[in-house]
mmCIF file of C-alpha atoms and ligand atoms in Angstrom:
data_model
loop_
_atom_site.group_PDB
_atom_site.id
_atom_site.type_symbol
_atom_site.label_atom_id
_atom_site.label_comp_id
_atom_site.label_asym_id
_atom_site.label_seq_id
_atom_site.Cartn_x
_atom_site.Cartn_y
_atom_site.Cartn_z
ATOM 1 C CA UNK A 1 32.126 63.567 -30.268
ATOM 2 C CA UNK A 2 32.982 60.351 -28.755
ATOM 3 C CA UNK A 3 34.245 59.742 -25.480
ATOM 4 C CA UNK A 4 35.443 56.694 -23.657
ATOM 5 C CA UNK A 5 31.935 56.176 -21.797
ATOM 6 C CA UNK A 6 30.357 56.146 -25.114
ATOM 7 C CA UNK A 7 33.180 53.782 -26.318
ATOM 8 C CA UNK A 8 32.210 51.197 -23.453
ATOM 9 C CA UNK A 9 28.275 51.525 -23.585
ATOM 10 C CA UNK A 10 28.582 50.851 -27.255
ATOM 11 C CA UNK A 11 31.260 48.024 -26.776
ATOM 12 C CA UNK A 12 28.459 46.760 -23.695
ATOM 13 C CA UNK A 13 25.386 46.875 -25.988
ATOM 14 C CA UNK A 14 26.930 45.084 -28.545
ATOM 15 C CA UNK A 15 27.954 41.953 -26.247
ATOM 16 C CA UNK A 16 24.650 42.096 -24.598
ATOM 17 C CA UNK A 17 22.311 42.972 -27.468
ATOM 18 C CA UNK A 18 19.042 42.253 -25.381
ATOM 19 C CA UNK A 19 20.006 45.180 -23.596
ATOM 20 C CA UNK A 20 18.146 47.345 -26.519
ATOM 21 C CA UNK A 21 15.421 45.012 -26.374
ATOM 22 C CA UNK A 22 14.395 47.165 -23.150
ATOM 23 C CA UNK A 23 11.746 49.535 -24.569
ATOM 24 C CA UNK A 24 12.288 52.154 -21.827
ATOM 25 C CA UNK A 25 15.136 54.233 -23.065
ATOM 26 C CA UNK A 26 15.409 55.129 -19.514
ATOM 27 C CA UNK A 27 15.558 51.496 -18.187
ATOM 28 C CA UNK A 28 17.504 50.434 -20.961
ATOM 29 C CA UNK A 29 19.986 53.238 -20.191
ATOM 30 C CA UNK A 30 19.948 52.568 -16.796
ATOM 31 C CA UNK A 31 21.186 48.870 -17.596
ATOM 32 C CA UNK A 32 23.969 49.798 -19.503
ATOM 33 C CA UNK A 33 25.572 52.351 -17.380
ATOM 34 C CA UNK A 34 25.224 49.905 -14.732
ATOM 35 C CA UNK A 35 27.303 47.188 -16.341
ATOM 36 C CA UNK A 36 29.975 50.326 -17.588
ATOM 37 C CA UNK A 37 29.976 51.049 -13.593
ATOM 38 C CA UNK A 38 31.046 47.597 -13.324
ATOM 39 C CA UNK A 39 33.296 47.438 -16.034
ATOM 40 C CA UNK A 40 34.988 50.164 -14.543
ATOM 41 C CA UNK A 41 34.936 49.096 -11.092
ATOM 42 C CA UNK A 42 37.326 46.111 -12.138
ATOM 43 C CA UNK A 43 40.494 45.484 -13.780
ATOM 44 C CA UNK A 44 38.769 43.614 -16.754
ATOM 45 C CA UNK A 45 40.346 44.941 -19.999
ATOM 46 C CA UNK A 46 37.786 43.004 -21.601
ATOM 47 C CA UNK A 47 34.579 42.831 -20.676
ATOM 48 C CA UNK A 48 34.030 39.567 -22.961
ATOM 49 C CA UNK A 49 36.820 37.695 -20.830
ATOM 50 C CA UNK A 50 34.717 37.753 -17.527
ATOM 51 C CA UNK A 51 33.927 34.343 -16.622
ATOM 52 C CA UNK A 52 30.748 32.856 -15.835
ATOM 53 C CA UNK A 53 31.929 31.114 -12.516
ATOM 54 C CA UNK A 54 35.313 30.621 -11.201
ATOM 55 C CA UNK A 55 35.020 26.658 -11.169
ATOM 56 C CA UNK A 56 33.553 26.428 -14.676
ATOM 57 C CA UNK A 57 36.213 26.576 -17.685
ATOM 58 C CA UNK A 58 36.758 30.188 -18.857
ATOM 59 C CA UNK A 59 35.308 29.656 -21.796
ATOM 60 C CA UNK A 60 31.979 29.673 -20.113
ATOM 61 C CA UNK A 61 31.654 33.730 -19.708
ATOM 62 C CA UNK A 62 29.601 35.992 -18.323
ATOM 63 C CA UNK A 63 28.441 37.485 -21.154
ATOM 64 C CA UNK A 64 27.224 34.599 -22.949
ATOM 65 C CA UNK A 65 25.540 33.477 -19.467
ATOM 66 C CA UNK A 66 23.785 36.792 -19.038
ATOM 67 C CA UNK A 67 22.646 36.578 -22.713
ATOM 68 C CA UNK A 68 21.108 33.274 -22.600
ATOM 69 C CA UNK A 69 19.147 34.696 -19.441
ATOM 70 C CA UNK A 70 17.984 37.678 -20.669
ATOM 71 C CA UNK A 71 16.392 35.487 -23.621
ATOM 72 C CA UNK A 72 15.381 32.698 -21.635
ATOM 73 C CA UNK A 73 13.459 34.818 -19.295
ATOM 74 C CA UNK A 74 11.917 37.123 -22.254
ATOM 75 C CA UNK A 75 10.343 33.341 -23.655
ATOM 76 C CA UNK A 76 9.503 32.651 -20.354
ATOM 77 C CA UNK A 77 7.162 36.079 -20.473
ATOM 78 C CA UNK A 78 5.654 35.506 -23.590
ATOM 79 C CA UNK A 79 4.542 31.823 -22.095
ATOM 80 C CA UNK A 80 3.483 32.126 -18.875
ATOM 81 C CA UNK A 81 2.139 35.891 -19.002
ATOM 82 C CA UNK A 82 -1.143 34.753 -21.591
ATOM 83 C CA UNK A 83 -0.966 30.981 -20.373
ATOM 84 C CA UNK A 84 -2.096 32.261 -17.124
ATOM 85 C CA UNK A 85 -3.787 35.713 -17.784
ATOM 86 C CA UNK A 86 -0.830 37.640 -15.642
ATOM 87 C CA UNK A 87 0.640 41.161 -16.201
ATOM 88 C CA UNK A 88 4.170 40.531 -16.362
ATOM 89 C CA UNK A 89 6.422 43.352 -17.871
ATOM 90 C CA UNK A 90 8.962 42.240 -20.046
ATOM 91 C CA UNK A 91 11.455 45.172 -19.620
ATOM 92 C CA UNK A 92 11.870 44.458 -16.324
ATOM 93 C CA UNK A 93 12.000 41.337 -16.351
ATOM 94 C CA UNK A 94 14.678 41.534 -19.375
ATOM 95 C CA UNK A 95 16.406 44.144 -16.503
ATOM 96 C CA UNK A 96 16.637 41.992 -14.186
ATOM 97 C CA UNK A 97 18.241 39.144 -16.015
ATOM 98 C CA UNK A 98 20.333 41.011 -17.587
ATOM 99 C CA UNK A 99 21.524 42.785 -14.219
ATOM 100 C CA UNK A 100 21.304 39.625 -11.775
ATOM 101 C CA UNK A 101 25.203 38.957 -12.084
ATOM 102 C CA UNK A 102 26.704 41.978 -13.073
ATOM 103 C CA UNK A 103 28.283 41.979 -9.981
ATOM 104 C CA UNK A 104 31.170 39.333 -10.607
ATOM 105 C CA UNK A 105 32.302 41.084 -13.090
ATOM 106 C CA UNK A 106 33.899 43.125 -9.758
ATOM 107 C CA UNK A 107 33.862 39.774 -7.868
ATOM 108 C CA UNK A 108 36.097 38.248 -9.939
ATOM 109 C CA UNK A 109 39.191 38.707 -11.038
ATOM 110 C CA UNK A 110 42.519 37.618 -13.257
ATOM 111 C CA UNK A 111 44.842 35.291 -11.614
ATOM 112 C CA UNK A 112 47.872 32.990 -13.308
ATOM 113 C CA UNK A 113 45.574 30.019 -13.629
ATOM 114 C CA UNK A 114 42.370 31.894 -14.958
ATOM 115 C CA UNK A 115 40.054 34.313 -12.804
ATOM 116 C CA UNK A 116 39.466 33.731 -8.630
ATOM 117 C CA UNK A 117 37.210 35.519 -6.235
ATOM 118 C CA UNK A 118 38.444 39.389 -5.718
ATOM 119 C CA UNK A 119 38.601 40.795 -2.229
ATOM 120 C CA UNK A 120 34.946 42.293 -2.870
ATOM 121 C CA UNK A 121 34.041 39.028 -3.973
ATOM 122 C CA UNK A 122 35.164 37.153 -0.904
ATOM 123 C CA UNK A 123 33.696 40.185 1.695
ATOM 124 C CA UNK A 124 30.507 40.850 -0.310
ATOM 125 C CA UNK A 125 27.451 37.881 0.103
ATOM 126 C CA UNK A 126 27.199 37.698 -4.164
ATOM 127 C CA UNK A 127 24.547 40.095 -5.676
ATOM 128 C CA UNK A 128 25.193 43.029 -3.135
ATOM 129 C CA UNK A 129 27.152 45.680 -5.592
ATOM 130 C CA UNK A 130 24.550 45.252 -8.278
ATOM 131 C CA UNK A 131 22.150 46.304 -6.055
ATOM 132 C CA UNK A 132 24.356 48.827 -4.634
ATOM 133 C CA UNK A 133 24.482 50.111 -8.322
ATOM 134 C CA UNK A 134 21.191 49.562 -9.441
ATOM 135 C CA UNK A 135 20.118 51.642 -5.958
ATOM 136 C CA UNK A 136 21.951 54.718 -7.215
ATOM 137 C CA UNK A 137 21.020 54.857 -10.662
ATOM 138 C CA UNK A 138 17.822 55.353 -8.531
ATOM 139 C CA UNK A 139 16.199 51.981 -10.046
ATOM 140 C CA UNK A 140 13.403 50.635 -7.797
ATOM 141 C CA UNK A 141 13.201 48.334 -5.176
ATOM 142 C CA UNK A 142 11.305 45.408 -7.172
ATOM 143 C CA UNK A 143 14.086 45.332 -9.603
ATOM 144 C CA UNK A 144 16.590 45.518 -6.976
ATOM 145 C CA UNK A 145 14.872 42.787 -5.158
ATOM 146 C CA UNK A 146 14.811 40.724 -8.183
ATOM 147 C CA UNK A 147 18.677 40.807 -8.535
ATOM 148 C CA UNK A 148 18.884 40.083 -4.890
ATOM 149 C CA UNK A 149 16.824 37.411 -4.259
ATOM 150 C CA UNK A 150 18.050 35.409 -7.576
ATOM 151 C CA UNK A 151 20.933 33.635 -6.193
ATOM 152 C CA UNK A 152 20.457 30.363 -3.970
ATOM 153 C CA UNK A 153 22.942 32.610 -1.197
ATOM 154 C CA UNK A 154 19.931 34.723 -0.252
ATOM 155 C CA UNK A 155 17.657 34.763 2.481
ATOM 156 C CA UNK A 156 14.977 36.251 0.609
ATOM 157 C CA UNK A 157 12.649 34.316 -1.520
ATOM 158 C CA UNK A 158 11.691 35.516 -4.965
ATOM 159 C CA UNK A 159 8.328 37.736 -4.363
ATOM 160 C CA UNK A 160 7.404 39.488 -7.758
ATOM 161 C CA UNK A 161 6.646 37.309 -10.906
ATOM 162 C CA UNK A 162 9.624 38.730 -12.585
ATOM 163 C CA UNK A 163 11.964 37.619 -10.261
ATOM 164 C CA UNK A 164 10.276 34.455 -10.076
ATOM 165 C CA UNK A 165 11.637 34.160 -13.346
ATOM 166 C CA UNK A 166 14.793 35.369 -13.685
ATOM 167 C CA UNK A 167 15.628 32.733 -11.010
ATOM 168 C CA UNK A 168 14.000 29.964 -12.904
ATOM 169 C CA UNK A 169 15.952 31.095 -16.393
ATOM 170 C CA UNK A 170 19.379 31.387 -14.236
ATOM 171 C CA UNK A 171 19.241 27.990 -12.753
ATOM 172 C CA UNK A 172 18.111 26.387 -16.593
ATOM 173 C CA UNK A 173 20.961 28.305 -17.805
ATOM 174 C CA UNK A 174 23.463 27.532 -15.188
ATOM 175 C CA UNK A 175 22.309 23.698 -15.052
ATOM 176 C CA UNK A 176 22.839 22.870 -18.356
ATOM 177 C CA UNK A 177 26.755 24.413 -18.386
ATOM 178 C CA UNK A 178 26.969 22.420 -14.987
ATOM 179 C CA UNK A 179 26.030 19.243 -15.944
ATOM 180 C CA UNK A 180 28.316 19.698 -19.369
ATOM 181 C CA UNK A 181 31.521 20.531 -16.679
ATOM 182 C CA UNK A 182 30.381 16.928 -14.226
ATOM 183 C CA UNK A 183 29.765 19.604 -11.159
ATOM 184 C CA UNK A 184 26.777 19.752 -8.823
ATOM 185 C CA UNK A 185 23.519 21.184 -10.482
ATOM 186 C CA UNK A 186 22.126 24.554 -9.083
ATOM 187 C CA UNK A 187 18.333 22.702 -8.452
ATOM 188 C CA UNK A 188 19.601 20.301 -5.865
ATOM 189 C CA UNK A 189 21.612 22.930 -3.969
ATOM 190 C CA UNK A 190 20.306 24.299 -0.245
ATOM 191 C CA UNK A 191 22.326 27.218 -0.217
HETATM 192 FE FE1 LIG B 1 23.517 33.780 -13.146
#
């Protein structure tokens, strides 16, 4: 029997396919029922309609953003991994990307003219409730670290190779959608 969790995994798998490109049917899992948490946690109807950023045009979503991370980041693995002899895992680095902004989908929310910050979006330093999630669905600290330490807002500097990454593969994504919009590019930011 279906339910309505079942309803929104499936409906969350099939907008972020690389999501089953985990191996680790726990992992995997794990990433799924994060972004349901989120889902729920807002007043999206539809997941799909989340934007990327609330100064980018909406047609720039979240979905498609997280997407082009999760693949960009899975190349970036099968590149730099052999190239330089390292043991990088590819599941968690796919995690990661695919869990760095699942926040905004809470952070943001509908207005008249689009989407603007929500209240836990203005209080909360961006980042913070995906860890907060990704804490109690008891993943570990090297995954949460990679989701915190991924955005230019935090203090902390990358420190595992697949968060290295995942910070690299955000900025390429988020750069090119920048530049196409005429706003400041991610690379040349402080903070
Ligand atoms: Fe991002």
């Amino acid at each position: 029997m279906t339910n309505n969790a079942d309803v929104g995994i499936e409906r969350i798998r099939e907008l972020l396919p690389e999501i089953s490109r985990i191996e680790e049917a726990k992992l995997s899992d794990a990433v799924a029922r994060i972004w349901l948490r989120a889902w729920r946690s807002s007043a999206w109807e539809e997941l799909a309609s989340v934007p990327k950023s609330v100064d980018l045009p909406a047609k720039r979503t979240l979905v498609t953003h997280t997407s082009a991370v999760a693949r960009i980041a899975g190349h970036m693995v099968d590149v730099l991994a052999p190239a330089h002899g390292l043991t990088i895992s590819k599941d968690r680095t796919l995690a990661i990307a695919l869990l760095h902004d699942v926040s905004k989908v809470a952070e943001f929310e509908q207005s008249p003219s689009g989407a603007r910050a929500s209240r836990a979006g203005r209080l909360y330093q961006h980042g913070f409730l995906g860890a907060h999630w990704m804490e109690d669905e008891g993943l570990d600290e090297e995954l949460v670290h990679g989701v915190l330490a991924h955005t230019p807002v935090s203090a902390v500097v990358p420190q595992t190779h697949e968060a290295v990454i995942v910070h690299y593969a955000d900025f390429a994504d988020s750069d090119v959608q920048l530049l196409d919009a005429g706003q400041r590019l991610f690379c040349k930011r402080r903070a």
